[in-house]
GROMACS .gro file of C-alpha atoms in nm:
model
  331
    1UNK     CA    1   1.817  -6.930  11.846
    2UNK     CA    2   1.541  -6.798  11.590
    3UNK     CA    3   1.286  -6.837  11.902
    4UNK     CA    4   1.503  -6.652  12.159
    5UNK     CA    5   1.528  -6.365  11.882
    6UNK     CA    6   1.181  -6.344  11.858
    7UNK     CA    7   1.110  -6.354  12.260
    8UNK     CA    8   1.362  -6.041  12.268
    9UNK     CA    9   1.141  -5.897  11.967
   10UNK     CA   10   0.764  -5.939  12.134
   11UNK     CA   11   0.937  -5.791  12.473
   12UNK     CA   12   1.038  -5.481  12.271
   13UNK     CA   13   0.703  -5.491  12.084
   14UNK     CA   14   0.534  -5.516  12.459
   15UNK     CA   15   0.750  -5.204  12.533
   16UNK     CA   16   0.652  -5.013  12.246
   17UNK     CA   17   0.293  -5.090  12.295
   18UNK     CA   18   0.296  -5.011  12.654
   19UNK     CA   19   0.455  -4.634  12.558
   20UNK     CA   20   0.154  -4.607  12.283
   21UNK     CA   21  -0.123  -4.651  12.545
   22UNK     CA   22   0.079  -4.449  12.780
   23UNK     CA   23   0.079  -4.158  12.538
   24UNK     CA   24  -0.237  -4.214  12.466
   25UNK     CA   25  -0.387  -4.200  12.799
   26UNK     CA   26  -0.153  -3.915  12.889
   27UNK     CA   27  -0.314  -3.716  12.592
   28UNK     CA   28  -0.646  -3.808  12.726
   29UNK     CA   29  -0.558  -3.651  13.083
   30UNK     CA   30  -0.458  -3.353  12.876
   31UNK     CA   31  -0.731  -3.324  12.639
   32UNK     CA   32  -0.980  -3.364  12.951
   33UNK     CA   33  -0.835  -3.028  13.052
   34UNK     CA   34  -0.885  -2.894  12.766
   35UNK     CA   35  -0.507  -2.806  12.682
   36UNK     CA   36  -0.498  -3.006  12.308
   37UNK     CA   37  -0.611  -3.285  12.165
   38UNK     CA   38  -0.250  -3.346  11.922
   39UNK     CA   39  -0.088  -3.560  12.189
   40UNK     CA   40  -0.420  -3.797  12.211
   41UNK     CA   41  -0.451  -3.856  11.839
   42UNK     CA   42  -0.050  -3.892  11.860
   43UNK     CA   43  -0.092  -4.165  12.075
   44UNK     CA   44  -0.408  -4.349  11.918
   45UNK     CA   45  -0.195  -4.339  11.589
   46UNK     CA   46   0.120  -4.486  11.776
   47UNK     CA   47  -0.067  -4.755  11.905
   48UNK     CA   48  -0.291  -4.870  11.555
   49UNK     CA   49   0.118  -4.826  11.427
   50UNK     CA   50   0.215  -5.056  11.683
   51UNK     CA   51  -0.098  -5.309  11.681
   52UNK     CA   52  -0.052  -5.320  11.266
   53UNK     CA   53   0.326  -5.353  11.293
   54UNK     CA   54   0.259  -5.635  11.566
   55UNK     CA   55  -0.007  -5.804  11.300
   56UNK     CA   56   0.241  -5.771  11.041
   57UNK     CA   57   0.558  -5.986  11.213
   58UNK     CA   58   0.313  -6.188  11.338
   59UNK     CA   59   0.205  -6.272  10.964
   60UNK     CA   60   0.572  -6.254  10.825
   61UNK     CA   61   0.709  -6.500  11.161
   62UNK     CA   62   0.416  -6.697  11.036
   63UNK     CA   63   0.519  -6.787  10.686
   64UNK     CA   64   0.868  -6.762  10.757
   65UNK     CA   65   0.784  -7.053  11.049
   66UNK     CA   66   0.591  -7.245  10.756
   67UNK     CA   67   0.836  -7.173  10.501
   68UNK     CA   68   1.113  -7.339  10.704
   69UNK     CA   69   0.885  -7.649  10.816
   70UNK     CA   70   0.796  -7.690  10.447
   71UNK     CA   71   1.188  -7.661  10.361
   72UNK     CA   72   1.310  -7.917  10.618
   73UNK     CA   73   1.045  -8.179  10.502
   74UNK     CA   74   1.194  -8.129  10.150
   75UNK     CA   75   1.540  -8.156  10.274
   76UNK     CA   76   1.486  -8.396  10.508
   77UNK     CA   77   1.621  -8.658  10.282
   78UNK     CA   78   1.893  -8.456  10.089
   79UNK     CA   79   1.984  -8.380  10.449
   80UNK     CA   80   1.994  -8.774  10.575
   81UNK     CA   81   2.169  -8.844  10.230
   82UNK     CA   82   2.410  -8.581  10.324
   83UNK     CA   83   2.466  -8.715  10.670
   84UNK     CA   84   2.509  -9.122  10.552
   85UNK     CA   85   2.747  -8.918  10.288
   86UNK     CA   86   2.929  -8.828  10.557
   87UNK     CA   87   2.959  -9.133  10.746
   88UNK     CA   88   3.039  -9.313  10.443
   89UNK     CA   89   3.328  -9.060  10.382
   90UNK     CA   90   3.429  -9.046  10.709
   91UNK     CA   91   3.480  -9.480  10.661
   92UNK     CA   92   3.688  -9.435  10.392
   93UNK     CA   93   3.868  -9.206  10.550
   94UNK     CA   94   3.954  -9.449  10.775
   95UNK     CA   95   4.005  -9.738  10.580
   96UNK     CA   96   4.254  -9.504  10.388
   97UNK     CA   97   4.463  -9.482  10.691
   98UNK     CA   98   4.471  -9.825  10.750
   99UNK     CA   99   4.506  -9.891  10.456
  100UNK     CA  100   4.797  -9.683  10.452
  101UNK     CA  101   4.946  -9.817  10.774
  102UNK     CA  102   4.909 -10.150  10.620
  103UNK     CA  103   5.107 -10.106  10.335
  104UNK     CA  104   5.374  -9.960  10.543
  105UNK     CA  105   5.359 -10.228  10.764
  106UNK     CA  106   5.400 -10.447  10.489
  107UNK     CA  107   5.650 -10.216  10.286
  108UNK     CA  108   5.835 -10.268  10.644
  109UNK     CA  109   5.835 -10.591  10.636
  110UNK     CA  110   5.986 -10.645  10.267
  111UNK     CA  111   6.266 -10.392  10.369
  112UNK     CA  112   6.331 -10.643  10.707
  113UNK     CA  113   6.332 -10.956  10.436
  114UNK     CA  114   6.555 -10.770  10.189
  115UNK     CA  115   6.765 -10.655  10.467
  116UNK     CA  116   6.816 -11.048  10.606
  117UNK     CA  117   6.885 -11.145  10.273
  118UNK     CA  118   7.161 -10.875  10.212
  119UNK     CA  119   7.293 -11.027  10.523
  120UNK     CA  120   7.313 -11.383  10.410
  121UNK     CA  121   7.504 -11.257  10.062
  122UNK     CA  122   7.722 -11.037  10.267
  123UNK     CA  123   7.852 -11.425  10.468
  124UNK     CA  124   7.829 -11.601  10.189
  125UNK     CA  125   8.062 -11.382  10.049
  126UNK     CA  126   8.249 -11.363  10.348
  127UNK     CA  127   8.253 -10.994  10.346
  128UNK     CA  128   8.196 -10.977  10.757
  129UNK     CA  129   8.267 -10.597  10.794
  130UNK     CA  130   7.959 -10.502  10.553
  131UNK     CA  131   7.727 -10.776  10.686
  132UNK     CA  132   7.786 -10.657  11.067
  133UNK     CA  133   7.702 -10.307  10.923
  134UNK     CA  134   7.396 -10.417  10.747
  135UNK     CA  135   7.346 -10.571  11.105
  136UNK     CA  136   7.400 -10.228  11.278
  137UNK     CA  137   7.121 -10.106  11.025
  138UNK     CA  138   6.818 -10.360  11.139
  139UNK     CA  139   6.866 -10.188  11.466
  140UNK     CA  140   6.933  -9.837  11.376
  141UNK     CA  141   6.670  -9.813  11.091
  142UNK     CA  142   6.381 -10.041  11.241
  143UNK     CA  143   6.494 -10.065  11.613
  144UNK     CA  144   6.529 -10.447  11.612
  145UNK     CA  145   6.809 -10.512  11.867
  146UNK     CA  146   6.757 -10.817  11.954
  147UNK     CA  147   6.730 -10.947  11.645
  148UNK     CA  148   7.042 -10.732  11.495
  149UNK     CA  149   7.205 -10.873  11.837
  150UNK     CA  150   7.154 -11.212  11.680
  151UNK     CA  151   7.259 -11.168  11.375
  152UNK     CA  152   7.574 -11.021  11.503
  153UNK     CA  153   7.602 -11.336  11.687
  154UNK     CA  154   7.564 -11.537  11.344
  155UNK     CA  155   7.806 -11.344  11.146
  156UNK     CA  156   8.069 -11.399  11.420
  157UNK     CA  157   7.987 -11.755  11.426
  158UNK     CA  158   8.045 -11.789  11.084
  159UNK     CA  159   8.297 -11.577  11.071
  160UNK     CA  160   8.491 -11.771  11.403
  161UNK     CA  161   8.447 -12.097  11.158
  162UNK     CA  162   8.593 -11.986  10.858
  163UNK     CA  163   8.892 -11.826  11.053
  164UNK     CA  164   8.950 -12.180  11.197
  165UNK     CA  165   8.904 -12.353  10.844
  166UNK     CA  166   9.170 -12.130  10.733
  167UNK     CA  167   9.396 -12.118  10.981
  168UNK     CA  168   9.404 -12.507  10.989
  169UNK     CA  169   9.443 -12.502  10.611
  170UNK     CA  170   9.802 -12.269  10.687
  171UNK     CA  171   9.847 -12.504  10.939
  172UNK     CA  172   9.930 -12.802  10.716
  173UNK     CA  173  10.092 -12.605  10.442
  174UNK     CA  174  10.338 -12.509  10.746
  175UNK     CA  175  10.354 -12.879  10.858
  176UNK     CA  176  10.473 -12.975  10.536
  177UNK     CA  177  10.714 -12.715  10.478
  178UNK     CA  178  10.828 -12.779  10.855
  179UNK     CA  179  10.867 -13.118  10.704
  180UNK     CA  180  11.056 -13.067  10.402
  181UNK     CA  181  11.236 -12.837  10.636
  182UNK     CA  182  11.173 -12.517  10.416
  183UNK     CA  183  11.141 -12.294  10.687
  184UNK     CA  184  11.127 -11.989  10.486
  185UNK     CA  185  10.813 -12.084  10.300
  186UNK     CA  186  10.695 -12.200  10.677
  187UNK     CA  187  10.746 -11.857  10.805
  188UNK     CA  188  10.586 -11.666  10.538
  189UNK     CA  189  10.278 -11.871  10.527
  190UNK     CA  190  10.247 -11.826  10.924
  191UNK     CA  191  10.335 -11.435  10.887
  192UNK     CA  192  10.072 -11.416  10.566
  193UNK     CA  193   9.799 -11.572  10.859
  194UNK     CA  194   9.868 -11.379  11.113
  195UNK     CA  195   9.833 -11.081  10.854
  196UNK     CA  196   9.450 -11.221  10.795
  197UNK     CA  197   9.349 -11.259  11.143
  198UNK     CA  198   9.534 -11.019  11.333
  199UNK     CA  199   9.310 -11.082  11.653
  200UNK     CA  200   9.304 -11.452  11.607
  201UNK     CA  201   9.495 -11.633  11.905
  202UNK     CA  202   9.581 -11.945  11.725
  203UNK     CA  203   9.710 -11.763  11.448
  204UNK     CA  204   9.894 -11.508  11.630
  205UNK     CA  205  10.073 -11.819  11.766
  206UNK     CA  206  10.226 -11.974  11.411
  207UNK     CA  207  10.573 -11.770  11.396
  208UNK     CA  208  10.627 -11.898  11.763
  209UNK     CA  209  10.530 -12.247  11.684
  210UNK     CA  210  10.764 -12.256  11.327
  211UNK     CA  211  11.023 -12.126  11.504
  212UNK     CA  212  10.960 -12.398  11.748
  213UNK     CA  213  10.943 -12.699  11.514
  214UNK     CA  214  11.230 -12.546  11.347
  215UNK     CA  215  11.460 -12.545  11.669
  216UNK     CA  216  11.320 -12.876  11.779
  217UNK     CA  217  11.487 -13.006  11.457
  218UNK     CA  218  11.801 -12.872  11.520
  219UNK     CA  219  11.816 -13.054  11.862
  220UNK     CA  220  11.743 -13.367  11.666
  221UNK     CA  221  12.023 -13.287  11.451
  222UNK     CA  222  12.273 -13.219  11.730
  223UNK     CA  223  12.186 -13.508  11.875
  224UNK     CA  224  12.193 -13.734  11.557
  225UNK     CA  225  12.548 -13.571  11.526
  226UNK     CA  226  12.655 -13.693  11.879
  227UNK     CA  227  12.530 -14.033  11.787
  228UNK     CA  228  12.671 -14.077  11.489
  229UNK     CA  229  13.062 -13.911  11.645
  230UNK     CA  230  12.976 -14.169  11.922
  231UNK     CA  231  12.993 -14.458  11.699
  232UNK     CA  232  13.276 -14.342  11.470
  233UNK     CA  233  13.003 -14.311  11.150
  234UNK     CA  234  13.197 -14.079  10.955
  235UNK     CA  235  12.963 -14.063  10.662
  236UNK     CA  236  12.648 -14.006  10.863
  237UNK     CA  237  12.842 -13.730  11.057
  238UNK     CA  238  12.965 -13.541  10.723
  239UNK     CA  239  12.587 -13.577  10.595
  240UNK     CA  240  12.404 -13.448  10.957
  241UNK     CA  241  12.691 -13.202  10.972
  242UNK     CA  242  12.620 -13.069  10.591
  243UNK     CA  243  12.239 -12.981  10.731
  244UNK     CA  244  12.326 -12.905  11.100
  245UNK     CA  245  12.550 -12.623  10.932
  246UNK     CA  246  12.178 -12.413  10.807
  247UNK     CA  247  12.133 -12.408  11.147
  248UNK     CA  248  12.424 -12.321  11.421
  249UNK     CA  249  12.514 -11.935  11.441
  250UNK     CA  250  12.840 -11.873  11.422
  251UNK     CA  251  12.909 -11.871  11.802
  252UNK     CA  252  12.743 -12.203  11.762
  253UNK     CA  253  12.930 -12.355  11.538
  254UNK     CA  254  13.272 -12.235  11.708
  255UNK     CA  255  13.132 -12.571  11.954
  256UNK     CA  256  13.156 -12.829  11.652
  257UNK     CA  257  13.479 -12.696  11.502
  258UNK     CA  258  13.737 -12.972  11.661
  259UNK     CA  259  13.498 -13.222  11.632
  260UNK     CA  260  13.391 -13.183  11.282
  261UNK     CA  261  13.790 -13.098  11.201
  262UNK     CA  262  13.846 -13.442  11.343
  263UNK     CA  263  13.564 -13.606  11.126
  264UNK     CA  264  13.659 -13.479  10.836
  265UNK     CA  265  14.047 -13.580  10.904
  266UNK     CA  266  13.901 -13.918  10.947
  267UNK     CA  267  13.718 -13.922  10.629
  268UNK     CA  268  13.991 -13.757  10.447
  269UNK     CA  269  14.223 -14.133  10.597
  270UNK     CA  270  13.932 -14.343  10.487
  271UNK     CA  271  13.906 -14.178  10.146
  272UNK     CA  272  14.259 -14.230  10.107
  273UNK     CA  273  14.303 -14.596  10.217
  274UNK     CA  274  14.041 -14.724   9.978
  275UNK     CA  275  14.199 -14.511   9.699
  276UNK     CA  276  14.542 -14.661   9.815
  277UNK     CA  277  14.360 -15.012   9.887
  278UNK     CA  278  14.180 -15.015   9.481
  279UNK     CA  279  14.534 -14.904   9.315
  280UNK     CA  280  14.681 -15.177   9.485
  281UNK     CA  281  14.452 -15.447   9.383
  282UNK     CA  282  14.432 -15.281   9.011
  283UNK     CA  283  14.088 -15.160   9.065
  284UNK     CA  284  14.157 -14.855   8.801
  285UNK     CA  285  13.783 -14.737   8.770
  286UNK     CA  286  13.735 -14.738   9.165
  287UNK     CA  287  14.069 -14.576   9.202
  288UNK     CA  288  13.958 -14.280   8.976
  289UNK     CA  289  13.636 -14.289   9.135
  290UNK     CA  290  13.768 -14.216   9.451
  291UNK     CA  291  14.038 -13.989   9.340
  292UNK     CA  292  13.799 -13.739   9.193
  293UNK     CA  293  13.603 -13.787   9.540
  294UNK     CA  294  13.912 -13.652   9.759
  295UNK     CA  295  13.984 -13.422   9.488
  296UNK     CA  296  13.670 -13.260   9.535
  297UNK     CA  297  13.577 -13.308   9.871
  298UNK     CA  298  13.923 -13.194   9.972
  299UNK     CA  299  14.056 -12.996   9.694
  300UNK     CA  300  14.336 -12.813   9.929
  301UNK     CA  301  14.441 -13.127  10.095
  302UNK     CA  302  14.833 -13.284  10.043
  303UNK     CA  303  14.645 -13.610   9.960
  304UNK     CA  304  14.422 -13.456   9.653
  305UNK     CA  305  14.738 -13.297   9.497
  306UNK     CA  306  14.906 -13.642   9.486
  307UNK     CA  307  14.603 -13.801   9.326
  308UNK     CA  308  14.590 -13.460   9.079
  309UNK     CA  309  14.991 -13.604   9.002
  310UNK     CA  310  14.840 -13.943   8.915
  311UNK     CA  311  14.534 -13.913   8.825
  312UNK     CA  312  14.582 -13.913   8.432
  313UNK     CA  313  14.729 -14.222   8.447
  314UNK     CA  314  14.475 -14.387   8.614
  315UNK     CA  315  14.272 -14.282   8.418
  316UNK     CA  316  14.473 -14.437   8.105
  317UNK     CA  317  14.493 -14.763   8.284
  318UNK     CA  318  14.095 -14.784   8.354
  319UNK     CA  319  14.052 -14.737   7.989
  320UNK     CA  320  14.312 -14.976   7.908
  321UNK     CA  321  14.120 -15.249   8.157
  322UNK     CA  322  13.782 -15.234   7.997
  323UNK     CA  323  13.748 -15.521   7.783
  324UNK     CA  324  13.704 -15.451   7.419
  325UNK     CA  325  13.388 -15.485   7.234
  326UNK     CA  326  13.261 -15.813   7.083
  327UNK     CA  327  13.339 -15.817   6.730
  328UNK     CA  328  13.018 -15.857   6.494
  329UNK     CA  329  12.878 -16.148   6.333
  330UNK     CA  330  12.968 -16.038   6.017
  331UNK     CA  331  13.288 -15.945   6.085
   0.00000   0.00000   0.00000
């Protein structure tokens, strides 16, 4: 650049020069004629001007070139300090940035591992609603879908086993009150599961399978209760009747009336032949036993309001057959 400015320079100088001679030799011409000397000495002056002006740059381009040489040999090495300066800076710069990338990397990483282990407290508290949303937020935050995919998969897994643990749980609470033939408590435990697990097959199933069990029972019952009229067992047709009766509707139990009218006539005639059958043989405590049995039994029956009419005395008579108590040693 500084040599290109002084190329430009020495053309203009050349330029300068060239219009001193000219003038000069143009005064000559004109001197020679003898119209004035002025524009000679003019031009003579213009060009020792120009020639001393020429010396002078020459000189001052001179120490200026020295001047810089001597400069760049002193700042040579401030200069290459400058430069390895630079590099060096330029190295940490990068360095920095990884550096920085690193620790977000890493910083990444811990957020993952905290994430996963949110996760894990979420099923081991079996809170599955907030661990499938920390699932939702490995992919949404970091972009992990396969991995949030499998955790999903886990949770439900977890969450699939624990629905059968407790379902099977309310399954034998319901077997044994389908057992013990509380079908209340049977119902309300299968309605209380089906509350839990709404979307659960199995459990959405319980209601239908109480009320199953419960009506498979009452065919046993019906059919213990044809058994038992089939071979004339009076007492175990009063006591299947007694729990057949929690079961029948009353357009049900319209079916059973004769029948059960006739079995209870025909326990009402057995009640009272053994009652007849104890008086006769002076078996007082039997005979009261079996009084206050058709009494209450069959409080409204002809039969009962005889044995009300002699019931006190039986009773008198049972006391007066007990034998008296030993008298004492002393005595």
């Amino acid at each position: 650049m500084e040599r290109a400015r002084f190329a430009l320079f020495w053309w203009a100088y050349v330029v300068v020069l060239a219009l001193a001679a000219a003038m000069v030799i143009w005064g000559a011409r004109l001197a020679a004629t003898g119209r004035g000397s002025a524009i000679l000495v003019a031009g003579c002056l213009a060009v020792l001007v120009v020639l001393a002006a020429g010396l002078v740059v020459l000189g001052i381009h001179g120490l200026s070139v020295r001047l810089c040489e001597r400069m760049e040999r002193q700042f040579a090495p401030v200069n290459e300090r400058l430069e390895q300066i630079s590099v060096l800076l330029n190295t940490v710069t990068e360095q920095q940035l990884i550096s920085e990338r690193a620790k977000a990397i890493a910083f990444r990483d811990r957020e993952r591992e905290a994430l996963r282990r949110a996760i894990r407290e979420e099923i081991t508290r079996k809170d599955w609603d907030a661990a499938l949303a920390l699932a939702g937020e490995m992919e949404r935050v970091f972009g992990y879908q396969q991995e949030a995919d499998q955790l999903r998969a886990e949770i439900q897994s977890h969450r699939d086993r624990e629905t059968r643990r407790l379902v099977s749980e309310a399954m034998a609470n319901i077997e044994r009150f389908c057992g013990m033939e509380q079908w209340t408590f049977a119902m309300r435990e299968a309605e209380r599961v089906m509350k839990m697990f709404p979307g659960d097959e199995l459990a959405s199933g319980l209601a239908q399978h109480v009320e199953l069990r419960r009506q498979q029972h009452k065919r046993n019952l019906i059919d213990r209760w044809n058994q038992a009229v089939a071979s004339h067992d009076i007492d175990g047709s009063i006591e299947v009747l007694k729990k057949l009766d929690l079961y029948l509707t009353p357009q049900e139990a319209q079916a059973f009336q004769d029948t059960a009218r006739q079995v209870f006539k025909d326990k009402l005639s057995q009640l009272g032949q053994q009652f007849t059958q104890a008086v006769r043989e002076h078996r007082w405590q039997d005979a009261v036993r079996l009084g206050q049995q058709i009494m209450t039994e069959f409080p409204n029956s002809r039969m009962a309001q005889e044995v009300r009419e002699r019931i006190d005395l039986l009773h008198e008579r049972a006391s007066a057959a007990q034998p008296a108590p030993a008298a004492g040693v002393g005595s």
